[in-house]
mmCIF file of C-alpha atoms and ligand atoms in Angstrom:
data_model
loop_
_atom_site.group_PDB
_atom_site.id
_atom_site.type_symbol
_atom_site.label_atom_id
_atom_site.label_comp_id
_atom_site.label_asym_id
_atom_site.label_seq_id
_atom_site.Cartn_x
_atom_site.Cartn_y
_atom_site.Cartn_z
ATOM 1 C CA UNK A 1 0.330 10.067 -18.324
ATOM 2 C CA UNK A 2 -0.133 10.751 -14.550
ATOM 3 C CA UNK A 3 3.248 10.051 -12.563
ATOM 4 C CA UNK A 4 2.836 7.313 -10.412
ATOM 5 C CA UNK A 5 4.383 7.566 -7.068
ATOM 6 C CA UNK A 6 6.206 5.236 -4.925
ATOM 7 C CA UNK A 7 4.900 4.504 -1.235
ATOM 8 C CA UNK A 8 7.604 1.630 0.636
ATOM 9 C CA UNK A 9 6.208 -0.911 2.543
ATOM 10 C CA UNK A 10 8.365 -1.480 5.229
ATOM 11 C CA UNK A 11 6.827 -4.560 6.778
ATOM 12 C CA UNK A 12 9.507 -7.166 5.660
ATOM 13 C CA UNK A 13 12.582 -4.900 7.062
ATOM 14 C CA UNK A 14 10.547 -5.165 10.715
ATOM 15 C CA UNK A 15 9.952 -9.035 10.076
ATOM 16 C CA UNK A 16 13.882 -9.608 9.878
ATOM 17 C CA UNK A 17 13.940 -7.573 12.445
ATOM 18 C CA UNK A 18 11.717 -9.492 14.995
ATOM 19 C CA UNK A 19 13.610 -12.718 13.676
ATOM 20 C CA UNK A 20 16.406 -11.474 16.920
ATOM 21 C CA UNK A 21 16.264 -9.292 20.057
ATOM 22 C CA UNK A 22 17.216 -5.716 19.125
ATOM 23 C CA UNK A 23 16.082 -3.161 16.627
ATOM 24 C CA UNK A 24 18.476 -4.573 13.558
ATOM 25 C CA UNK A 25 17.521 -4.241 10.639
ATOM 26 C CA UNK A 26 15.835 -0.985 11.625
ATOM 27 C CA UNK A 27 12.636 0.097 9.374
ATOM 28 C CA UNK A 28 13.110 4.175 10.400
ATOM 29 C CA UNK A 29 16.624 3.607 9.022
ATOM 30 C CA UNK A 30 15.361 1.702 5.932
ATOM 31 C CA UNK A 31 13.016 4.140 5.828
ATOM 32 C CA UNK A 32 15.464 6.933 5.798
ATOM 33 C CA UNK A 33 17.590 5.460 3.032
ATOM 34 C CA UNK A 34 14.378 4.961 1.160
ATOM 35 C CA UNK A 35 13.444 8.473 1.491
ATOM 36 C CA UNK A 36 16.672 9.594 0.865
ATOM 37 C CA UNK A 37 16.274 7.651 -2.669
ATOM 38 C CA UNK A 38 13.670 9.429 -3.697
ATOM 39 C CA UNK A 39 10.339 7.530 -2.165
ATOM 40 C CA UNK A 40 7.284 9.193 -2.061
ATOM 41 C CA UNK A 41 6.387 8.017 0.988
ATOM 42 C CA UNK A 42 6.348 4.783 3.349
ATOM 43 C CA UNK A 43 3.624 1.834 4.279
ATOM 44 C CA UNK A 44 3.622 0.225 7.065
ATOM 45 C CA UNK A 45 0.661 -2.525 7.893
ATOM 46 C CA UNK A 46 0.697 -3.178 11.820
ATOM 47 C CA UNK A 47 -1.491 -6.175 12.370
ATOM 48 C CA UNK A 48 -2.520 -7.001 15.512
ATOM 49 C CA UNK A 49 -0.131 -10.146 16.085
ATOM 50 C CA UNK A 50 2.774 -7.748 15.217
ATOM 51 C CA UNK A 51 4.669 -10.632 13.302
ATOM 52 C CA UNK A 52 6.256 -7.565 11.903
ATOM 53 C CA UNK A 53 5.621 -3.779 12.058
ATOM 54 C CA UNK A 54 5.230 -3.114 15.818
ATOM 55 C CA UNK A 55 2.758 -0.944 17.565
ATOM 56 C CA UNK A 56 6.510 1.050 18.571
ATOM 57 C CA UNK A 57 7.585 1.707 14.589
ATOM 58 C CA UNK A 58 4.303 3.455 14.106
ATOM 59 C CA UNK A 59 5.031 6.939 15.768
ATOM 60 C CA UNK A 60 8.793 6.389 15.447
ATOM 61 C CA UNK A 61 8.461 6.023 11.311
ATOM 62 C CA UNK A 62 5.464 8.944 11.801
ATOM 63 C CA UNK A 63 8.419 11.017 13.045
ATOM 64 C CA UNK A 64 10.444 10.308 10.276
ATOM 65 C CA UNK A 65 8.213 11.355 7.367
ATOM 66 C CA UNK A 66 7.701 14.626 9.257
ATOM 67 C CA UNK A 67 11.578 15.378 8.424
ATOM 68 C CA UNK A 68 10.444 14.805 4.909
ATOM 69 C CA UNK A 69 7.763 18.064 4.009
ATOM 70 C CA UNK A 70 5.866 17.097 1.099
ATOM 71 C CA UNK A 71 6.265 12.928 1.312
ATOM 72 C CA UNK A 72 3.028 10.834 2.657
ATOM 73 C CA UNK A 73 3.071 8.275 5.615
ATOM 74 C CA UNK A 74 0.301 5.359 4.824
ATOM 75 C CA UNK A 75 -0.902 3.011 7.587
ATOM 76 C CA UNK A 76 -2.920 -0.346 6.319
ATOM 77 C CA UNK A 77 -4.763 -2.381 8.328
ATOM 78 C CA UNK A 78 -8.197 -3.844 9.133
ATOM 79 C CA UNK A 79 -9.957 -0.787 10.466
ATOM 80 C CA UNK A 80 -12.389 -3.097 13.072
ATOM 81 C CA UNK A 81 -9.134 -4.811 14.383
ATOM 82 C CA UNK A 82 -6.231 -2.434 15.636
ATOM 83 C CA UNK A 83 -5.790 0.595 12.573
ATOM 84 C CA UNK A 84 -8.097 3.340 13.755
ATOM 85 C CA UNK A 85 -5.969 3.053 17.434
ATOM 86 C CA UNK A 86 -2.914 4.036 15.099
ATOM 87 C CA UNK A 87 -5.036 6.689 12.963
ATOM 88 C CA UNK A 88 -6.228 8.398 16.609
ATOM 89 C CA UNK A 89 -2.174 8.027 17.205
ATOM 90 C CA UNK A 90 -0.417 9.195 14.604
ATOM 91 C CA UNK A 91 -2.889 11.059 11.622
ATOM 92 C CA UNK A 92 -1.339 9.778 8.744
ATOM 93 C CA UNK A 93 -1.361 11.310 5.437
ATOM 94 C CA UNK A 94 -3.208 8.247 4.249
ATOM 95 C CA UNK A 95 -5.224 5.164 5.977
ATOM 96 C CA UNK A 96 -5.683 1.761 3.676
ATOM 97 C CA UNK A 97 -8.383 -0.083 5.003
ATOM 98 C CA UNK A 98 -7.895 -3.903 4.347
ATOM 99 C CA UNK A 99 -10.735 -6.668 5.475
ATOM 100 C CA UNK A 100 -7.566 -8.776 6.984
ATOM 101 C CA UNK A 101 -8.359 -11.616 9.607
ATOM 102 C CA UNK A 102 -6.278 -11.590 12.324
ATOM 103 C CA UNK A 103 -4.558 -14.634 11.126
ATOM 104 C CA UNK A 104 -4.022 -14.362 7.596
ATOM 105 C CA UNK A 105 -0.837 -15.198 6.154
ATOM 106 C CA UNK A 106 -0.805 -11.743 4.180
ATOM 107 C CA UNK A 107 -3.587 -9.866 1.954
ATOM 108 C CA UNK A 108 -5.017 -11.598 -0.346
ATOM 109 C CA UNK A 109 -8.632 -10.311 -1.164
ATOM 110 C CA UNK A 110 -10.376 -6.321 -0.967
ATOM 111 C CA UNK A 111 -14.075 -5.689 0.455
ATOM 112 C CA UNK A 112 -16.779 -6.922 -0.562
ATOM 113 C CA UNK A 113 -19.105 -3.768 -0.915
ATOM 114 C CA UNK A 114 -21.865 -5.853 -2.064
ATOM 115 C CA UNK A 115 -22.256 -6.424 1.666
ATOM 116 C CA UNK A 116 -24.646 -3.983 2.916
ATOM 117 C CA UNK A 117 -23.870 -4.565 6.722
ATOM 118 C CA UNK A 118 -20.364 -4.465 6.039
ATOM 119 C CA UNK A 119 -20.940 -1.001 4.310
ATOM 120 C CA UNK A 120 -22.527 0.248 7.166
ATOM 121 C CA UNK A 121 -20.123 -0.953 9.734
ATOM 122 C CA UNK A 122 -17.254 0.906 7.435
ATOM 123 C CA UNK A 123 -19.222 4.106 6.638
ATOM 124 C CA UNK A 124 -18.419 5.774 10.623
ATOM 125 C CA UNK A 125 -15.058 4.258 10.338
ATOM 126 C CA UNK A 126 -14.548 6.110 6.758
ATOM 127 C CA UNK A 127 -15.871 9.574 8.631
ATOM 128 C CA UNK A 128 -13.402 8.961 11.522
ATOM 129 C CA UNK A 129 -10.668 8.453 9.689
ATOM 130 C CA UNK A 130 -11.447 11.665 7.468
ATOM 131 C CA UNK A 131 -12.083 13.776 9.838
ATOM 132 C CA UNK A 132 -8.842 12.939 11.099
ATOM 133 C CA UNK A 133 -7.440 14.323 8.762
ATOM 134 C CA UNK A 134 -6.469 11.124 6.808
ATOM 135 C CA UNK A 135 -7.017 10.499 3.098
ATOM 136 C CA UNK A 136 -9.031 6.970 2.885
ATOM 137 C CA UNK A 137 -8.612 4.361 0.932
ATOM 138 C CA UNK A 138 -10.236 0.645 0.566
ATOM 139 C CA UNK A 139 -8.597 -2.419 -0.593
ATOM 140 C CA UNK A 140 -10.129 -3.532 -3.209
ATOM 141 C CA UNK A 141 -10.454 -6.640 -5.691
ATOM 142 C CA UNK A 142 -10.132 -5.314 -9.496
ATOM 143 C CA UNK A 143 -14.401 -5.795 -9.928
ATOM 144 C CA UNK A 144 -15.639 -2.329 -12.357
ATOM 145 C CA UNK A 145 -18.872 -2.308 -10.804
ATOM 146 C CA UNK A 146 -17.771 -2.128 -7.178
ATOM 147 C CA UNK A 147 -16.123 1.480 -7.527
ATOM 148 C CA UNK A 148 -18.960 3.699 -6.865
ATOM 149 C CA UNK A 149 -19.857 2.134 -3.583
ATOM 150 C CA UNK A 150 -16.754 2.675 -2.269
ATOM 151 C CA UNK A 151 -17.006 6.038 -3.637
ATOM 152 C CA UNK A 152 -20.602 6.320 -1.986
ATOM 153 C CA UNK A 153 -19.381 5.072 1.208
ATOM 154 C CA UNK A 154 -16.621 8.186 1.504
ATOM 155 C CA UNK A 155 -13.298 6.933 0.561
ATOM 156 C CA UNK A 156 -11.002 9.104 -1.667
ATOM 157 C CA UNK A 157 -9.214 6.362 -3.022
ATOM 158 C CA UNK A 158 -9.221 2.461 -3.689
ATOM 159 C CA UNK A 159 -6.202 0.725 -3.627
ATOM 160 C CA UNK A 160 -6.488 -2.380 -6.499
ATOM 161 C CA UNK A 161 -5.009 -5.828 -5.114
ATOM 162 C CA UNK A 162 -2.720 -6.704 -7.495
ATOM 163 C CA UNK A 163 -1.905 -10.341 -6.552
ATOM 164 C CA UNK A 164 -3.493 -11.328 -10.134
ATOM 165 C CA UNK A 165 -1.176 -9.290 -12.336
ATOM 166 C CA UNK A 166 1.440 -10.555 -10.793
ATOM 167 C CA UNK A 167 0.248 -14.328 -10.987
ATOM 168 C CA UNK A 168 -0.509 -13.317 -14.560
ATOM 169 C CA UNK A 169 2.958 -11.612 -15.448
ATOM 170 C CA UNK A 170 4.508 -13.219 -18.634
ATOM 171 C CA UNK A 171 1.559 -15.806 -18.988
ATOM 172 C CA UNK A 172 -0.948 -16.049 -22.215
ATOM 173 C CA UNK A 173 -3.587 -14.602 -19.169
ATOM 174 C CA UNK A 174 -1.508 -11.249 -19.196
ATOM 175 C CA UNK A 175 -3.756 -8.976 -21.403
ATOM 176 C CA UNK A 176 -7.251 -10.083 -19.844
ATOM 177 C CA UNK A 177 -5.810 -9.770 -16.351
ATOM 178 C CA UNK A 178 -4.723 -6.035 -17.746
ATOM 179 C CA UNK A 179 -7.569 -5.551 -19.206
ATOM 180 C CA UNK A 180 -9.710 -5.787 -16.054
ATOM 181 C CA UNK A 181 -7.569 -3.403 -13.843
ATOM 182 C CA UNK A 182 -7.754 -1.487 -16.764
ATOM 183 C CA UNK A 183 -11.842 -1.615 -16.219
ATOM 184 C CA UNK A 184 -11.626 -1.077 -12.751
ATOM 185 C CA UNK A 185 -9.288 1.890 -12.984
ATOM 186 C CA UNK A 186 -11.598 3.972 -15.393
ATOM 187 C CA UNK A 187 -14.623 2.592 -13.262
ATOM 188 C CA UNK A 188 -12.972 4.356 -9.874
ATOM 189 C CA UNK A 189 -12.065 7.254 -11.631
ATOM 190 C CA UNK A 190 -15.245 7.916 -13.408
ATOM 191 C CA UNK A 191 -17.051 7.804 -9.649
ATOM 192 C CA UNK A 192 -14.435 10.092 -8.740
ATOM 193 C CA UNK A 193 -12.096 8.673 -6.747
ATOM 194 C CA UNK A 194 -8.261 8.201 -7.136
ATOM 195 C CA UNK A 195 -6.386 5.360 -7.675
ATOM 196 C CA UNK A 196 -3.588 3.124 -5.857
ATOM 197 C CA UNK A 197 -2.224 -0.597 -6.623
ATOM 198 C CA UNK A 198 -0.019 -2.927 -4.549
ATOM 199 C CA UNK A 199 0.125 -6.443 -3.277
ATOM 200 C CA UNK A 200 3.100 -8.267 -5.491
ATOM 201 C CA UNK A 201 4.041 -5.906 -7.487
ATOM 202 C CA UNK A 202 7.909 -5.874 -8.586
ATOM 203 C CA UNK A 203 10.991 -4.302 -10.543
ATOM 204 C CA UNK A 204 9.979 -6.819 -13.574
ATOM 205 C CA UNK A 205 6.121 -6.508 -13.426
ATOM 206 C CA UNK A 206 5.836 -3.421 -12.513
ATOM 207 C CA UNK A 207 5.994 -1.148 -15.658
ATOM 208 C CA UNK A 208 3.386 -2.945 -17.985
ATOM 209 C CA UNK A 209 0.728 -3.017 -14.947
ATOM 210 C CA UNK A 210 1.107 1.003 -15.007
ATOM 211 C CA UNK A 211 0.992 1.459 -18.834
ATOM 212 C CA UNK A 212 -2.131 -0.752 -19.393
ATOM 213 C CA UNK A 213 -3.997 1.453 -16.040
ATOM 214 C CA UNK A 214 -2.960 4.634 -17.509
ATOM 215 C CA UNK A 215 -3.743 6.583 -14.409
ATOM 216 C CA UNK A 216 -2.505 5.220 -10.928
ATOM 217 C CA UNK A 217 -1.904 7.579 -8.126
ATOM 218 C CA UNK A 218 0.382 5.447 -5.848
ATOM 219 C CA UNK A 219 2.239 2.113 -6.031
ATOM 220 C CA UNK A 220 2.770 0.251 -2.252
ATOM 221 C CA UNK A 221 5.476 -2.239 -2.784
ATOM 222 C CA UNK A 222 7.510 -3.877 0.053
ATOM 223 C CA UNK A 223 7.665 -7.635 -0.128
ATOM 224 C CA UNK A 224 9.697 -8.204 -3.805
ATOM 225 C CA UNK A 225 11.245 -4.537 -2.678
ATOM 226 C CA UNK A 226 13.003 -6.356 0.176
ATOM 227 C CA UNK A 227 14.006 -9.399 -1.938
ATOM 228 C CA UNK A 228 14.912 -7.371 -4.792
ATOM 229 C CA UNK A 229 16.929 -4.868 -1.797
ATOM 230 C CA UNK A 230 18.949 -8.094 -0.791
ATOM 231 C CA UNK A 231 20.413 -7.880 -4.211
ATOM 232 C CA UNK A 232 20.612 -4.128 -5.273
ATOM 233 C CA UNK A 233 20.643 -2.460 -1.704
ATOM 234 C CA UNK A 234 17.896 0.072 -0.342
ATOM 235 C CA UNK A 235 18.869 2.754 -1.894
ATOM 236 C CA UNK A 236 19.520 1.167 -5.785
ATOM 237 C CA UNK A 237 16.438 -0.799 -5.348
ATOM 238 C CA UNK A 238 14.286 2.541 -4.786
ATOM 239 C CA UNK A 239 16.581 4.301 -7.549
ATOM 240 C CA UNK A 240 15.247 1.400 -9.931
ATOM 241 C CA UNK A 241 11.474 1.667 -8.939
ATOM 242 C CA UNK A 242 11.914 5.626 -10.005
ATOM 243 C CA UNK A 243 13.424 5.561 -12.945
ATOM 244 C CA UNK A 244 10.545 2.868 -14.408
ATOM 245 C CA UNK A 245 8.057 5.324 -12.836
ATOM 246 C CA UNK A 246 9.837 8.297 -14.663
ATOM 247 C CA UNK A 247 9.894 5.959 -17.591
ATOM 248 C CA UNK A 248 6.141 5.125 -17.697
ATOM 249 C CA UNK A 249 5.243 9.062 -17.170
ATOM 250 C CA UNK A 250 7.127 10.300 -20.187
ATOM 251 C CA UNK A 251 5.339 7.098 -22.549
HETATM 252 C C1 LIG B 172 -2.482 -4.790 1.741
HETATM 253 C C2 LIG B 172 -1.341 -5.495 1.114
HETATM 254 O O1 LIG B 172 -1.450 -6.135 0.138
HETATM 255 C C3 LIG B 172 -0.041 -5.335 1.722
HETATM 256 O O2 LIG B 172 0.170 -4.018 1.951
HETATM 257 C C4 LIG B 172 0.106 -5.977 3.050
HETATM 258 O O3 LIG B 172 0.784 -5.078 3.879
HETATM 259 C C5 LIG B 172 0.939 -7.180 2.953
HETATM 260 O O4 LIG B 172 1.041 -7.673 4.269
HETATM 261 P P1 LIG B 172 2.285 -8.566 4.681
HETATM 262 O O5 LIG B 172 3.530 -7.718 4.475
HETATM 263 O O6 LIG B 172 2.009 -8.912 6.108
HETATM 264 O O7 LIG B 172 2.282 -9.750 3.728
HETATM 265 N N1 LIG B 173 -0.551 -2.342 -0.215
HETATM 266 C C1 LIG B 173 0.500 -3.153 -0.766
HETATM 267 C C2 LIG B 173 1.742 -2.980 0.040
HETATM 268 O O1 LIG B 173 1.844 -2.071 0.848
HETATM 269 C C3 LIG B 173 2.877 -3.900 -0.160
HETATM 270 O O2 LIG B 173 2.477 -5.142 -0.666
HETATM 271 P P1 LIG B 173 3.689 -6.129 -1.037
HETATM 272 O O3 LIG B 173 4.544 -5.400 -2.048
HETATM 273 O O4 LIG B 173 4.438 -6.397 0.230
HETATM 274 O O5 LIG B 173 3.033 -7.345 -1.626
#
């Protein structure tokens, strides 16, 4: 089975952070341990109200991942707010695009490619961002029949919300929940795209999520990260989210 890798989001270190004047906790050096610990790469989601990542950690973490040859640097945001400013900036490796208002509390739904003007307002965005030099990716809700669009529309990737597994998690609802990323996975693969997950995923619900999709490129995780980093530390946290990838690959 494909071997998953591990992208850290890095918005909750910048959050603490902001909670004080000063740069402490700082997300490059977060982002250095997590590196250090074996991370494929780092998120970051910059929204315009910059409750958390700043415009400023953009560049600086940029910076960073160059100093790390072969791991990926992933920017999210809404790409008719503030993200294609950082793509134009910085080039990442890869560019989520998530249909965030301004003043949501966090992610919590993908496009709707059913929405023909909203295809066509992405489709130039999708090019941009390409030709770039960024690999593209849409946020999307687990729904089968939405994968070729997003395929049609350009992206090389959709990243599956995964809020609903992790609602799910340890419930009787567990295997149909599965069961539809499951769908969704084979559905984005067969149009030929690659797969990513994230929103809520964890150390405890993270491993059954990747067994029952069989074939997920990437894994963002930053907000149970951070919790679970309280506990463990940075660098055991990351060690912990490896070794269940590892784990899942050999199955
Ligand atoms: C797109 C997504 O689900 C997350 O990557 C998002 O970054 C979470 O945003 P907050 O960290 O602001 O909740
Ligand atoms: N795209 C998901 C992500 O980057 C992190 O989401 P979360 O783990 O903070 O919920």
């Amino acid at each position: 089975m494909r071997r998953t890798l591990l992208s850290v989001n890095l918005n909750k270190i910048a959050l603490v952070r902001n909670a004080r004047e000063g740069n402490w906790p700082d997300p490059v050096y977060f982002g250095r341990i997590a590196l250090e610990a074996g991370a494929a790469g780092l998120t970051v989601h910059p929204r315009p109200d910059e409750r958390h990542v700043r415009a400023s950690d953009v560049p600086a973490l940029a910076e960073l991942v160059r100093q790390y040859p072969g791991r990926e640097y992933n920017i999210e945001g809404n790409p008719f707010h503030n993200l294609m400013d950082h793509l134009r900036a910085v080039r990442p490796h890869q560019a989520t695009f998530v249909p965030d208002a301004t003043d949501q509390i966090t992610s919590d739904h993908g496009f709707d490619l059913s929405d023909e003007a909203e295809c066509a307002r992405l489709k130039p965005l999708i090019d941009e961002a390409k030709a770039l030099g960024c690999r593209v990716s849409l946020f999307m809700d687990p729904v089968p029949e939405m994968m070729a669009k997003a395929k049609e529309l350009g992206a090389d990737r959709v990243e599956l919300y995964t809020e609903a597994w992790a609602v799910a998690a340890e419930t009787p609802a567990a295997e149909g929940v599965l069961a539809a990323y499951a769908s969704s996975v084979e559905a984005a693969i067969e149009a030929g795209l690659e797969v990513n997950a994230g929103h809520d995923l964890s150390l405890t619900n993270l491993a059954q999520f990747l067994r029952a999709t069989k074939d997920v490129a990437e894994v963002s995780i930053g907000h149970a990260l951070t919790a679970e980093a309280l506990e463990f530390g940075m660098a055991e946290t990351v060690r912990r989210y490896e070794a269940i990838l590892d784990e899942v690959a050999r199955c």
